[in-house]
Coordinates of C-alpha atoms and ligand atoms in Angstrom, one line a residue:
X201 CA -69.8 -20.5 40.7
X202 CA -72.6 -21.1 43.2
X203 CA -72.9 -24.7 42.0
X204 CA -69.3 -25.2 42.7
X205 CA -69.7 -23.9 46.2
X206 CA -72.8 -26.1 46.7
X207 CA -70.9 -29.1 45.4
X208 CA -68.1 -28.4 47.7
X209 CA -70.3 -27.8 50.6
X210 CA -71.7 -31.3 50.3
X211 CA -68.2 -32.7 51.2
X212 CA -66.7 -30.0 53.4
X213 CA -68.0 -31.6 56.5
X214 CA -65.3 -34.2 56.4
X215 CA -62.6 -31.6 56.0
X216 CA -63.3 -29.9 59.2
X217 CA -64.2 -26.3 59.8
X218 CA -60.9 -24.9 58.6
X219 CA -61.7 -26.0 55.1
X220 CA -64.6 -23.6 55.1
X221 CA -62.1 -20.8 54.6
X222 CA -61.0 -22.3 51.3
X223 CA -64.5 -22.3 49.7
X224 CA -64.1 -19.0 48.0
X225 CA -60.4 -19.2 47.4
X226 CA -60.9 -20.2 43.7
X227 CA -58.6 -23.2 44.2
X228 CA -59.5 -26.5 42.6
X229 CA -60.1 -29.1 45.4
X230 CA -60.5 -32.8 45.7
X231 CA -60.5 -35.3 48.5
X232 CA -59.0 -38.7 48.0
X233 CA -59.4 -41.8 50.2
X234 CA -56.3 -43.6 51.3
X235 CA -56.2 -45.7 48.2
X236 CA -56.1 -42.6 46.1
X237 CA -59.7 -42.7 44.8
X238 CA -61.6 -39.5 44.5
X239 CA -64.2 -39.1 47.3
X240 CA -65.3 -35.8 46.1
X241 CA -64.1 -32.9 43.9
X242 CA -65.2 -29.4 43.2
X243 CA -66.2 -28.1 39.8
X244 CA -62.9 -26.2 39.4
X245 CA -61.0 -29.4 39.7
X246 CA -63.4 -31.1 37.3
X247 CA -62.9 -28.3 34.8
X248 CA -59.2 -28.4 35.3
X249 CA -59.0 -32.1 34.5
X250 CA -61.4 -32.0 31.6
X251 CA -64.6 -33.4 33.2
X252 CA -68.0 -31.7 32.7
X253 CA -69.3 -32.4 36.2
X254 CA -67.5 -33.0 39.4
X255 CA -69.6 -36.1 40.1
X256 CA -68.0 -37.8 37.1
X257 CA -64.8 -37.8 39.0
X258 CA -66.0 -40.0 41.8
X259 CA -63.9 -43.1 42.4
X260 CA -61.3 -42.2 39.8
X261 CA -57.9 -43.1 41.2
X262 CA -55.3 -40.4 41.6
X263 CA -52.9 -42.5 39.5
X264 CA -55.1 -41.8 36.5
X265 CA -54.0 -38.1 36.8
X266 CA -50.4 -38.9 37.0
X267 CA -48.3 -39.3 33.8
X268 CA -45.6 -41.5 35.2
X269 CA -47.1 -44.3 37.3
X270 CA -43.8 -45.2 39.0
X271 CA -43.3 -41.7 40.2
X272 CA -47.0 -41.6 41.2
X273 CA -46.5 -44.6 43.6
X274 CA -43.6 -43.0 45.4
X275 CA -45.5 -39.7 45.5
X276 CA -48.6 -41.4 47.0
X277 CA -46.5 -43.3 49.6
X278 CA -45.1 -40.0 50.7
X279 CA -48.6 -38.5 51.0
X280 CA -49.9 -41.5 52.9
X281 CA -47.0 -41.1 55.3
X282 CA -48.8 -38.1 56.5
X283 CA -46.5 -35.5 54.9
X284 CA -48.0 -32.3 53.5
X285 CA -46.7 -32.4 49.9
X286 CA -46.5 -29.2 48.0
X287 CA -45.1 -28.4 44.6
X288 CA -45.7 -28.2 40.9
X289 CA -47.0 -31.3 39.4
X290 CA -47.4 -32.4 35.9
X291 CA -50.8 -34.1 35.5
X292 CA -52.7 -35.8 32.8
X293 CA -55.9 -34.2 31.5
X294 CA -59.0 -36.3 30.7
X295 CA -58.1 -35.7 27.0
X296 CA -54.5 -36.9 27.6
X297 CA -52.9 -33.5 27.4
X298 CA -50.7 -32.1 30.0
X299 CA -52.0 -30.0 32.9
X300 CA -49.6 -28.3 35.3
X301 CA -50.8 -27.9 38.9
X302 CA -49.4 -26.0 41.7
X303 CA -50.9 -28.2 44.4
X304 CA -50.7 -29.3 48.0
X305 CA -51.7 -32.6 49.3
X306 CA -52.6 -32.5 53.0
X307 CA -53.6 -35.3 55.3
X308 CA -57.1 -35.1 56.8
X309 CA -57.3 -36.7 60.2
X310 CA -60.4 -37.9 62.1
X311 CA -61.2 -37.2 65.7
X312 CA -58.9 -40.0 66.7
X313 CA -56.0 -38.4 64.9
X314 CA -56.0 -41.2 62.3
X315 CA -55.4 -40.4 58.7
X316 CA -58.8 -40.4 57.1
X317 CA -58.3 -38.9 53.7
X318 CA -56.1 -36.6 51.6
X319 CA -57.2 -33.1 50.6
X320 CA -55.7 -31.7 47.5
X321 CA -55.9 -28.0 46.7
X322 CA -54.6 -27.1 43.3
X323 CA -54.2 -24.1 41.0
X324 CA -53.8 -24.3 37.2
X325 CA -50.3 -23.1 36.3
X326 CA -50.2 -24.7 32.8
X327 CA -49.9 -21.4 30.9
X328 CA -47.2 -20.0 33.2
X329 CA -45.4 -23.3 33.1
X330 CA -45.4 -23.5 29.3
X331 CA -44.3 -19.9 29.1
X332 CA -41.5 -20.6 31.5
X333 CA -40.4 -23.8 29.6
X334 CA -40.3 -21.8 26.4
X335 CA -38.5 -18.9 28.1
X336 CA -36.1 -21.3 29.6
X337 CA -35.5 -23.0 26.2
X338 CA -34.9 -19.6 24.7
X339 CA -32.5 -18.7 27.5
X340 CA -30.7 -21.9 26.9
X341 CA -30.5 -21.3 23.2
X342 CA -29.2 -17.8 23.9
X343 CA -26.8 -19.2 26.3
X344 CA -25.4 -21.7 23.9
X345 CA -25.1 -19.2 21.1
X346 CA -23.9 -16.1 23.0
X347 CA -21.4 -15.2 25.6
X348 CA -23.1 -14.6 28.9
X349 CA -21.5 -12.9 31.9
X350 CA -23.0 -11.9 35.2
X351 CA -22.0 -9.0 37.3
X352 CA -23.1 -8.0 40.8
X353 CA -24.7 -4.6 41.1
X354 CA -21.3 -3.0 41.6
X355 CA -19.9 -4.4 38.4
X356 CA -17.9 -7.3 39.8
X357 CA -17.9 -10.5 37.8
X358 CA -19.9 -13.4 39.3
X359 CA -19.7 -15.9 36.5
X360 CA -19.3 -16.3 32.7
X361 CA -20.3 -19.0 30.4
X362 CA -18.0 -21.0 28.1
X363 CA -18.8 -18.8 25.1
X364 CA -17.9 -15.7 26.9
X365 CA -14.6 -17.2 28.2
X366 CA -13.8 -18.4 24.6
X367 CA -14.4 -14.9 23.3
X368 CA -12.1 -13.2 25.8
X369 CA -9.5 -16.0 26.2
X370 CA -9.8 -15.9 30.0
X371 CA -10.6 -18.8 32.3
X372 CA -13.6 -18.3 34.7
X373 CA -11.1 -18.2 37.6
X374 CA -9.3 -15.3 36.0
X375 CA -12.5 -13.3 35.6
X376 CA -14.6 -14.0 38.7
X377 CA -14.2 -11.3 41.3
X378 CA -12.7 -8.8 38.8
X379 CA -14.5 -5.6 37.9
X380 CA -16.1 -5.1 34.5
X381 CA -13.4 -2.5 33.8
X382 CA -10.8 -5.3 33.6
X383 CA -12.3 -6.2 30.2
X384 CA -12.3 -2.7 28.9
X385 CA -9.8 -0.4 27.2
X386 CA -8.2 2.0 29.7
X387 CA -9.3 5.1 27.8
X388 CA -12.9 3.8 27.9
X389 CA -12.8 3.3 31.7
X390 CA -11.3 6.7 32.3
X391 CA -13.9 8.5 30.1
X392 CA -16.9 10.0 31.8
X393 CA -19.3 7.9 29.7
X394 CA -18.1 4.8 31.6
X395 CA -19.3 6.2 34.9
X396 CA -22.6 7.2 33.3
X397 CA -23.0 3.6 31.9
X398 CA -22.6 2.0 35.3
X399 CA -24.8 4.6 37.0
X400 CA -27.5 3.8 34.6
X401 CA -27.1 0.0 35.1
X402 CA -27.1 0.5 38.9
X403 CA -30.3 2.5 38.6
X404 CA -31.9 -0.5 36.9
X405 CA -31.7 0.7 33.3
X406 CA -30.8 -1.9 30.6
X407 CA -28.1 -0.9 28.2
X408 CA -27.4 -2.3 24.8
X409 CA -25.0 -1.5 22.0
X410 CA -21.7 -2.2 20.4
X411 CA -18.7 -2.2 22.7
X412 CA -15.0 -2.6 22.4
X413 CA -13.4 -5.0 24.9
X414 CA -9.9 -6.3 25.2
X415 CA -9.1 -10.0 25.0
X416 CA -6.5 -11.6 27.3
X417 CA -4.0 -11.5 24.4
X418 CA -4.4 -7.7 24.2
X419 CA -6.4 -7.8 20.9
X420 CA -9.6 -5.9 20.6
X421 CA -12.8 -7.8 21.0
X422 CA -15.9 -6.1 19.5
X423 CA -19.2 -7.3 21.0
X424 CA -22.9 -6.5 20.4
X425 CA -24.2 -6.8 23.9
X426 CA -27.3 -6.4 26.1
X427 CA -26.9 -5.5 29.8
X428 CA -30.0 -6.7 31.6
X429 CA -30.5 -5.7 35.2
X430 CA -32.1 -8.5 37.4
X431 CA -34.1 -7.6 40.4
X432 CA -34.9 -9.7 43.5
X433 CA -38.5 -10.4 44.7
X434 CA -38.5 -7.0 46.4
X435 CA -37.6 -5.2 43.3
X436 CA -34.0 -4.5 44.3
X437 CA -31.2 -4.8 41.7
X438 CA -29.3 -7.9 42.6
X439 CA -27.2 -8.5 39.5
X440 CA -26.6 -7.6 35.8
X441 CA -26.6 -10.3 33.1
X442 CA -24.9 -9.4 29.9
X443 CA -25.5 -11.3 26.7
X444 CA -22.8 -10.7 24.2
X445 CA -22.1 -11.6 20.6
X446 CA -18.6 -11.5 19.1
X447 CA -18.8 -9.1 16.1
X448 CA -15.0 -8.5 15.8
X449 CA -14.8 -9.9 12.4
X450 CA -17.9 -8.0 11.3
X451 CA -16.5 -4.7 12.7
X452 CA -13.1 -5.4 10.9
X453 CA -14.9 -6.1 7.6
X454 CA -17.0 -3.0 8.1
X455 CA -13.9 -1.0 8.8
X456 CA -12.2 -2.5 5.8
X457 CA -15.2 -1.6 3.6
X458 CA -15.2 2.0 4.9
X459 CA -11.5 2.2 4.3
X460 CA -11.7 0.7 0.8
X461 CA -14.5 3.1 0.0
X462 CA -12.5 6.0 1.3
X463 CA -9.5 4.7 -0.7
X464 CA -11.5 4.5 -3.8
X465 CA -12.7 8.0 -3.4
X466 CA -9.1 9.2 -2.9
X467 CA -8.0 7.3 -6.1
X468 CA -10.9 8.6 -8.2
X469 CA -10.3 12.1 -7.0
X470 CA -6.6 11.8 -7.8
X471 CA -7.3 10.4 -11.3
X472 CA -9.9 13.0 -12.0
X473 CA -7.6 15.8 -11.0
X474 CA -4.8 14.4 -13.0
X475 CA -7.0 13.9 -16.1
X476 CA -8.4 17.4 -15.6
X477 CA -5.2 19.4 -15.4
X478 CA -2.5 16.9 -15.9
X479 CA -0.9 18.2 -12.7
X480 CA 0.8 15.3 -11.0
X481 CA 1.8 17.4 -8.0
X482 CA -1.7 18.5 -7.3
X483 CA -2.9 14.9 -7.8
X484 CA -0.3 13.7 -5.2
X485 CA -1.2 16.5 -2.9
X486 CA -4.9 15.5 -3.0
X487 CA -4.1 11.9 -2.3
X488 CA -1.8 12.7 0.5
X489 CA -3.9 14.3 3.3
X490 CA -6.6 11.6 3.1
X491 CA -3.9 9.0 2.9
X492 CA -2.3 10.3 6.1
X493 CA -5.7 10.4 7.9
X494 CA -6.7 6.9 6.7
X495 CA -3.4 5.3 7.9
X496 CA -3.4 7.4 11.1
X497 CA 0.3 8.3 10.5
X498 CA 1.8 11.5 11.9
X499 CA 4.2 12.2 9.1
X500 CA 4.7 11.2 5.5
X501 CA 5.3 12.3 1.9
X502 CA 4.9 11.2 -1.7
X503 CA 8.0 11.5 -3.8
X504 CA 8.6 11.2 -7.5
X505 CA 11.9 10.0 -8.9
X506 CA 13.7 12.4 -11.2
X507 CA 16.6 11.0 -13.2
X508 CA 18.8 13.9 -14.0
X509 CA 22.4 14.3 -15.0
X510 CA 23.3 14.6 -11.3
X511 CA 21.8 11.1 -10.7
X512 CA 18.5 10.1 -9.1
X513 CA 16.7 12.5 -6.8
X514 CA 13.3 12.6 -5.2
X515 CA 10.9 15.4 -5.9
X516 CA 8.4 15.7 -3.1
X517 CA 5.1 17.4 -4.2
X518 CA 3.2 16.4 -1.1
X519 CA 4.5 16.3 2.5
X520 CA 3.1 16.5 6.0
X521 CA 3.5 19.7 8.0
X522 CA 7.2 20.0 8.7
X523 CA 7.2 23.4 10.3
X524 CA 8.6 22.2 13.6
X525 CA 11.0 25.2 13.9
X526 CA 11.7 28.5 12.2
X527 CA 14.8 27.4 10.2
X528 CA 13.0 24.3 8.8
X529 CA 10.0 26.5 7.8
X530 CA 12.3 28.9 6.1
X531 CA 14.2 26.2 4.3
X532 CA 10.9 24.6 3.2
X533 CA 9.6 28.0 1.9
X534 CA 12.8 28.6 0.0
X535 CA 12.7 25.1 -1.6
X536 CA 9.0 25.6 -2.6
X537 CA 9.8 29.0 -4.1
X538 CA 12.8 27.7 -6.1
X539 CA 11.5 24.3 -7.2
X540 CA 7.8 24.2 -6.4
X541 CA 8.7 21.0 -4.5
X542 CA 11.1 19.7 -2.0
X543 CA 14.0 17.9 -3.6
X544 CA 16.0 15.2 -1.8
X545 CA 19.2 14.8 -3.6
X546 CA 20.9 12.3 -1.2
X547 CA 19.3 8.9 -1.4
X548 CA 21.7 7.2 1.0
X549 CA 19.4 7.2 4.0
X550 CA 16.4 5.1 5.1
X551 CA 14.1 6.9 2.7
X552 CA 16.5 6.6 -0.2
X553 CA 16.9 2.9 0.2
X554 CA 13.3 2.5 -0.9
X555 CA 14.3 3.9 -4.3
X556 CA 17.9 2.7 -4.6
X557 CA 17.0 -0.9 -3.5
X558 CA 13.5 -0.8 -5.0
X559 CA 12.0 -2.5 -2.0
X560 CA 9.5 -1.9 0.8
X561 CA 11.2 -0.7 4.0
X562 CA 9.1 -1.4 7.1
X563 CA 10.8 -0.4 10.3
X564 CA 9.0 -0.5 13.7
X565 CA 12.0 0.6 15.7
X566 CA 13.5 3.5 13.7
X567 CA 16.2 4.4 16.4
X568 CA 17.6 0.9 16.0
X569 CA 17.6 0.9 12.2
X570 CA 21.1 0.7 10.8
X571 CA 20.4 2.5 7.5
X572 CA 19.2 5.8 9.0
X573 CA 21.2 9.0 8.8
X574 CA 21.0 11.6 11.5
X575 CA 18.0 13.7 11.1
X576 CA 18.4 17.5 10.9
X577 CA 18.2 19.4 14.2
X578 CA 14.7 19.8 15.5
X579 CA 13.4 16.9 13.5
X580 CA 10.7 15.2 15.6
X581 CA 11.6 11.6 16.6
X582 CA 10.4 8.9 14.2
X583 CA 9.3 5.7 15.9
X584 CA 8.2 3.7 13.0
X585 CA 8.5 4.1 9.2
X586 CA 7.1 2.5 6.1
X587 CA 8.5 3.3 2.7
X588 CA 6.8 1.7 -0.4
X589 CA 8.3 2.1 -3.8
X590 CA 5.9 3.2 -6.5
X591 CA 6.9 1.0 -9.4
X592 CA 6.2 1.0 -13.1
X593 CA 7.5 -1.8 -15.3
X594 CA 9.5 -3.0 -12.3
X595 CA 11.3 0.4 -12.1
X596 CA 10.8 2.7 -9.1
X597 CA 9.2 5.9 -10.3
X598 CA 8.3 7.3 -6.9
X599 CA 7.6 6.3 -3.3
X600 CA 5.2 6.7 -0.4
X601 CA 6.7 7.3 3.0
X602 CA 4.7 7.1 6.2
X603 CA 5.9 7.5 9.8
X604 CA 4.7 7.3 13.4
X605 CA 1.6 5.2 13.2
X606 CA 0.4 4.5 16.7
X607 CA -0.3 0.8 16.1
X608 CA 2.9 0.3 14.1
X609 CA 3.5 -0.7 10.5
X610 CA 2.5 -4.1 9.2
X611 CA 1.8 -6.1 6.1
X612 CA -1.9 -5.3 6.3
X613 CA -1.1 -1.7 5.8
X614 CA 1.1 -2.5 2.8
X615 CA -1.7 -4.6 1.3
X616 CA -4.2 -1.8 2.0
X617 CA -2.1 0.8 0.2
X618 CA -1.5 -1.4 -2.8
X619 CA -4.2 0.2 -5.0
X620 CA -2.9 3.7 -4.2
X621 CA 0.6 2.7 -5.0
X622 CA -0.5 1.1 -8.3
X623 CA -2.6 4.2 -9.2
X624 CA 0.2 6.6 -8.4
X625 CA 2.6 4.5 -10.5
X626 CA 0.2 4.7 -13.5
X627 CA -0.2 8.5 -13.0
X628 CA 3.5 9.1 -12.7
X629 CA 4.1 7.0 -15.8
X630 CA 1.2 8.8 -17.6
X631 CA 2.7 12.1 -16.5
X632 CA 6.1 11.2 -17.9
X633 CA 4.6 10.0 -21.2
X634 CA 2.5 13.1 -21.3
X635 CA 5.6 15.2 -20.7
X636 CA 7.4 13.5 -23.5
X637 CA 4.4 13.7 -25.9
X638 CA 3.8 17.4 -25.2
X639 CA 7.6 18.1 -25.6
X640 CA 7.5 16.4 -29.0
X641 CA 4.3 18.2 -29.9
X642 CA 5.9 21.5 -28.8
X643 CA 8.9 20.8 -30.9
X644 CA 6.9 19.8 -34.0
X645 CA 4.7 22.9 -33.6
X646 CA 7.8 25.1 -33.1
X647 CA 9.4 23.6 -36.2
X648 CA 6.3 24.2 -38.3
X649 CA 6.0 27.8 -37.2
X650 CA 9.7 28.8 -36.9
X651 CA 12.7 29.2 -39.1
X652 CA 15.2 26.5 -38.5
X653 CA 18.2 28.8 -38.9
X654 CA 17.3 31.9 -36.9
X655 CA 14.6 30.3 -34.7
X656 CA 12.4 33.3 -35.4
X657 CA 8.8 32.8 -36.4
X658 CA 8.5 32.0 -40.1
X659 CA 6.3 33.6 -42.8
X660 CA 3.3 31.3 -42.0
X661 CA 3.4 32.2 -38.3
X662 CA 3.9 35.8 -39.0
X663 CA 0.9 36.1 -41.3
X664 CA -1.2 34.1 -38.8
X665 CA -0.3 36.7 -36.2
X666 CA -1.2 39.5 -38.6
X667 CA -4.6 38.0 -39.2
X668 CA -5.2 37.5 -35.5
X669 CA -4.8 41.2 -34.8
X670 CA -8.1 41.9 -33.0
X671 CA -8.9 45.2 -34.6
X672 CA -8.1 44.2 -38.2
X673 CA -11.6 45.2 -39.4
X674 CA -11.8 48.4 -37.4
X675 CA -8.8 50.3 -38.9
X676 CA -10.1 53.7 -37.7
X677 CA -9.9 52.4 -34.1
X678 CA -6.2 51.9 -34.0
X679 CA -4.9 49.9 -36.9
X680 CA -3.2 53.0 -38.1
X681 CA -1.0 52.7 -35.0
X682 CA 0.5 49.4 -36.3
X683 CA 3.4 49.5 -38.7
X684 CA 5.3 46.9 -40.7
X685 CA 9.0 47.1 -41.3
X686 CA 10.8 45.0 -43.9
X687 CA 14.4 44.5 -43.2
X688 CA 16.8 43.3 -45.9
X689 CA 20.5 42.7 -45.7
X690 CA 22.5 44.8 -48.2
X691 CA 24.6 42.9 -50.7
X692 CA 24.2 39.7 -48.8
X693 CA 25.2 37.8 -51.9
X694 CA 28.7 39.4 -51.6
X695 CA 29.0 38.3 -48.0
X696 CA 28.2 34.7 -49.0
X697 CA 30.6 34.9 -51.8
X698 CA 33.3 36.5 -49.8
X699 CA 33.2 34.5 -46.6
X700 CA 31.2 31.5 -47.6
X701 CA 27.6 30.3 -47.1
X702 CA 28.2 29.4 -43.5
X703 CA 29.3 32.9 -42.7
X704 CA 26.1 34.1 -44.4
X705 CA 24.1 31.8 -42.1
X706 CA 25.9 33.1 -39.1
X707 CA 25.1 36.6 -40.2
X708 CA 21.5 35.8 -40.5
X709 CA 21.5 34.4 -36.9
X710 CA 23.4 37.5 -35.6
X711 CA 20.8 39.7 -37.4
X712 CA 17.9 37.8 -35.9
X713 CA 19.3 38.4 -32.4
X714 CA 19.9 42.1 -33.2
X715 CA 16.3 42.5 -34.4
X716 CA 15.0 40.9 -31.2
X717 CA 17.2 43.0 -29.0
X718 CA 16.3 46.3 -30.7
X719 CA 12.6 45.8 -30.8
X720 CA 10.0 45.8 -28.0
X721 CA 8.6 42.7 -26.4
X722 CA 5.2 43.6 -27.9
X723 CA 6.7 43.8 -31.4
X724 CA 6.8 40.7 -33.6
X725 CA 10.0 39.8 -35.5
X726 CA 9.9 37.1 -38.2
X727 CA 12.1 35.8 -41.1
X728 CA 10.1 36.0 -44.4
X729 CA 12.7 34.1 -46.3
X730 CA 16.3 34.5 -47.6
X731 CA 17.9 37.6 -46.1
X732 CA 14.5 39.3 -45.7
X733 CA 13.0 39.9 -42.2
X734 CA 9.9 41.6 -41.1
X735 CA 8.9 43.4 -37.9
X736 CA 5.3 44.2 -36.8
X737 CA 5.5 47.3 -34.6
X738 CA 2.4 47.4 -32.5
X739 CA 0.7 50.6 -31.1
X740 CA 3.1 53.0 -32.6
X741 CA 2.9 56.1 -34.8
X742 CA 4.6 56.0 -38.2
X743 CA 7.1 58.6 -37.0
X744 CA 8.0 56.5 -33.9
X745 CA 8.2 53.4 -36.0
X746 CA 10.6 55.1 -38.4
X747 CA 12.7 56.4 -35.6
X748 CA 12.9 52.9 -34.0
X749 CA 13.9 51.4 -37.3
X750 CA 16.5 54.1 -37.8
X751 CA 18.0 53.2 -34.4
X752 CA 17.9 49.6 -35.4
X753 CA 19.6 50.3 -38.7
X754 CA 22.3 52.3 -37.0
X755 CA 22.9 49.6 -34.4
X756 CA 23.3 47.0 -37.1
X757 CA 25.7 49.2 -39.1
X758 CA 27.8 49.7 -36.0
X759 CA 27.8 46.0 -35.2
X760 CA 30.3 43.4 -36.3
X761 CA 30.8 39.7 -35.5
X762 CA 33.8 37.4 -35.8
X763 CA 33.9 34.8 -38.4
X764 CA 37.0 32.6 -38.5
X765 CA 39.1 35.4 -37.0
X766 CA 37.7 38.0 -39.4
X767 CA 35.4 40.7 -38.3
X768 CA 32.3 40.8 -40.4
X769 CA 30.1 43.8 -40.5
X770 CA 27.0 44.5 -42.7
X771 CA 24.2 46.9 -43.2
X772 CA 20.4 46.6 -43.8
X773 CA 17.8 48.6 -45.7
X774 CA 14.4 49.0 -44.1
X775 CA 11.0 49.9 -45.6
X776 CA 8.4 51.1 -43.1
X777 CA 4.6 51.0 -43.9
X778 CA 1.8 51.9 -41.5
X779 CA -1.6 50.2 -41.8
X780 CA -3.8 52.0 -44.3
X781 CA -7.6 51.6 -44.2
X782 CA -7.6 51.2 -48.0
X783 CA -5.5 48.0 -47.9
X784 CA -7.6 45.2 -49.1
X785 CA -5.4 42.5 -47.5
X786 CA -2.3 41.9 -45.4
X787 CA -0.4 41.3 -48.6
X788 CA -1.2 44.9 -49.6
X789 CA 0.3 46.0 -46.4
X790 CA 3.5 43.9 -46.8
X791 CA 3.7 45.0 -50.4
X792 CA 3.7 48.7 -49.3
X793 CA 6.6 48.0 -46.9
X794 CA 8.4 46.2 -49.8
X795 CA 7.9 49.2 -52.0
X796 CA 9.4 51.5 -49.3
X797 CA 12.3 48.9 -48.9
X798 CA 12.9 49.1 -52.6
X799 CA 13.2 52.9 -52.3
X800 CA 15.7 52.5 -49.5
X801 CA 17.7 50.1 -51.6
X802 CA 17.5 52.4 -54.6
X803 CA 18.5 55.4 -52.6
X804 CA 21.8 53.8 -51.7
X805 CA 21.0 51.1 -49.1
X806 CA 21.7 51.3 -45.3
X807 CA 18.8 53.5 -44.8
X808 CA 15.1 53.5 -43.6
X809 CA 12.4 54.6 -46.0
X810 CA 8.9 55.4 -44.7
X811 CA 5.7 56.5 -46.4
Ligands
GTP1292 N1 23.9 32.0 -46.4 C1 22.7 32.1 -46.8 N2 22.4 32.7 -47.9 C2 21.1 32.9 -48.3 C3 20.1 32.3 -47.5 N3 18.9 32.6 -48.2 C4 19.2 33.3 -49.3 N4 20.6 33.5 -49.4 C5 21.3 34.2 -50.3 O1 21.1 35.6 -50.2 C6 21.4 36.2 -51.4 C7 20.5 37.2 -51.8 O2 21.0 37.9 -52.8 P1 20.2 39.1 -53.5 O3 18.8 38.7 -53.6 O4 20.9 39.3 -54.8 O5 20.4 40.3 -52.6 P2 21.6 41.0 -52.1 O6 22.9 40.4 -52.5 O7 21.5 41.1 -50.6 O8 21.5 42.4 -52.7 P3 20.5 43.5 -52.2 O9 19.4 42.9 -51.5 O10 20.1 44.1 -53.5 O11 21.3 44.4 -51.4 C8 21.5 35.0 -52.4 O12 22.8 34.8 -52.8 C9 20.9 33.8 -51.7 O13 21.6 32.6 -52.1 C10 20.4 31.6 -46.4 O14 19.6 31.1 -45.7 N5 21.7 31.5 -46.0

């Protein structure tokens, strides 16, 4: 550093005393003659321009340091005209690279006030300049890729770039002077968060995030934005620059994905429930609440078409809360008690058309819809309605009804609900097939275990029940309280012969009903074959069993039925046998009852014989 000072001191004489002050300033300095040749330079300037020693710079013309010679001439003319020229200059380094100088060129006058030389004082600003250029390039890149809008510190719009205008659909004239709130949804502006947001910005805090704005056409605009406070040279907030990126499509896709995932969960849950308990109503009920939430509808139901003799009706296993007054609540409770569902018998209204016409009904102005019937008193007003038929093999098997969606009903919603409609169609169809299959299975099982004529359990079913008695192998703990009674029609052959086989059949049916009527619900009555019936009397003493059978016998003897205008009466003989621990099998038990029956027959019939 001393060397620099010394070098400079050699030439300072010609600058005059005032130049002395600049010695320690750290500035690069050079003095040029009026032709632009270096008279002298300090070491800082030599370093700056890529020379090892300041002396090497002597007589180098200023134009050598200038990249554009044309510009250099004009510039030098200006300097020679005696003007102090200040500014940022792009200069050429000894190695041909660029050096940026913040410099001033000042005329040095002699004692006669004539221009003697030019003194240049310069500072290296190459780093700052390159950073600025890069920063500027970045800003420009940002500006061309993003929407940029500037606000004053109170939130009033100062300007907006083309991207921002394209995003919002406004012209710059429509925006400038408006407050930021102009671009926001009303509910956001009135929320306390909005005030906090501006308070933070005004206090110089930056703010970034995802924001919902409203386009000129009223459609939502989602932006990812950075609000950057800009300060003046004295550190005061002067404006806020916002960089925004339109992410509306991304948000919509995100929303769709979330909805689809939610929908998938609903469907899987409904399917699982249905597969688990085959309960269609419960599956519909589980679909319904999330469906209502997902669509943001106020009311709705899922209905299943029932084709009965009275015509088509809608069974509603799932419906939104309809307790809008006491009488409706009472009606609803009564319906649920009676049918376990609401049933709409009349399908001549707006809902019904979905089924009767097998078409989607989408109404965004319900009061003006011609097909609507008057709603029951107290029914909340419906603004919009969407009814989608649930179809299987092109036939309506049910419907989804939704009403009062704040944003209205549209095709997008219909498309969104398609998977749910298809799944419910499959479930309803599966339920109906399952109903038919299990009905058939029940019928087959019944036929295999019941007597076709009397519809009483048959021999096989009866013996299965006997073997299933829980305490069979523990006779001392209660089996003695079970009794068997064999009931056989007396002279049945004669009845057949006298009135015909069909009359005999009718008698057997009458007897079956009498046996059921005169035994307890816990007893088991079966037809063993021919005119022979058997009763298992559970938890009864032998005496009580005999008394019960005696009452039965007497009731039968007193009974008659009409067959082709003739009154037919008949009697039975009954053999009663309690369980005995010595019985090796159920057959032994039945055999003992048979023996007692034989005794009743032998003793004259129409009587009960016990042990
Ligand atoms: N109508 C009708 N007759 C049946 C049925 N099964 C068996 N029979 C008849 O029942 C009669 C039984 O006759 P029997 O075994 O001689 O007994 P019964 O005439 O009742 O005489 P007892 O038992 O000794 O009092 C036969 O004529 C069978 O054909 C049936 O399902 N329907």
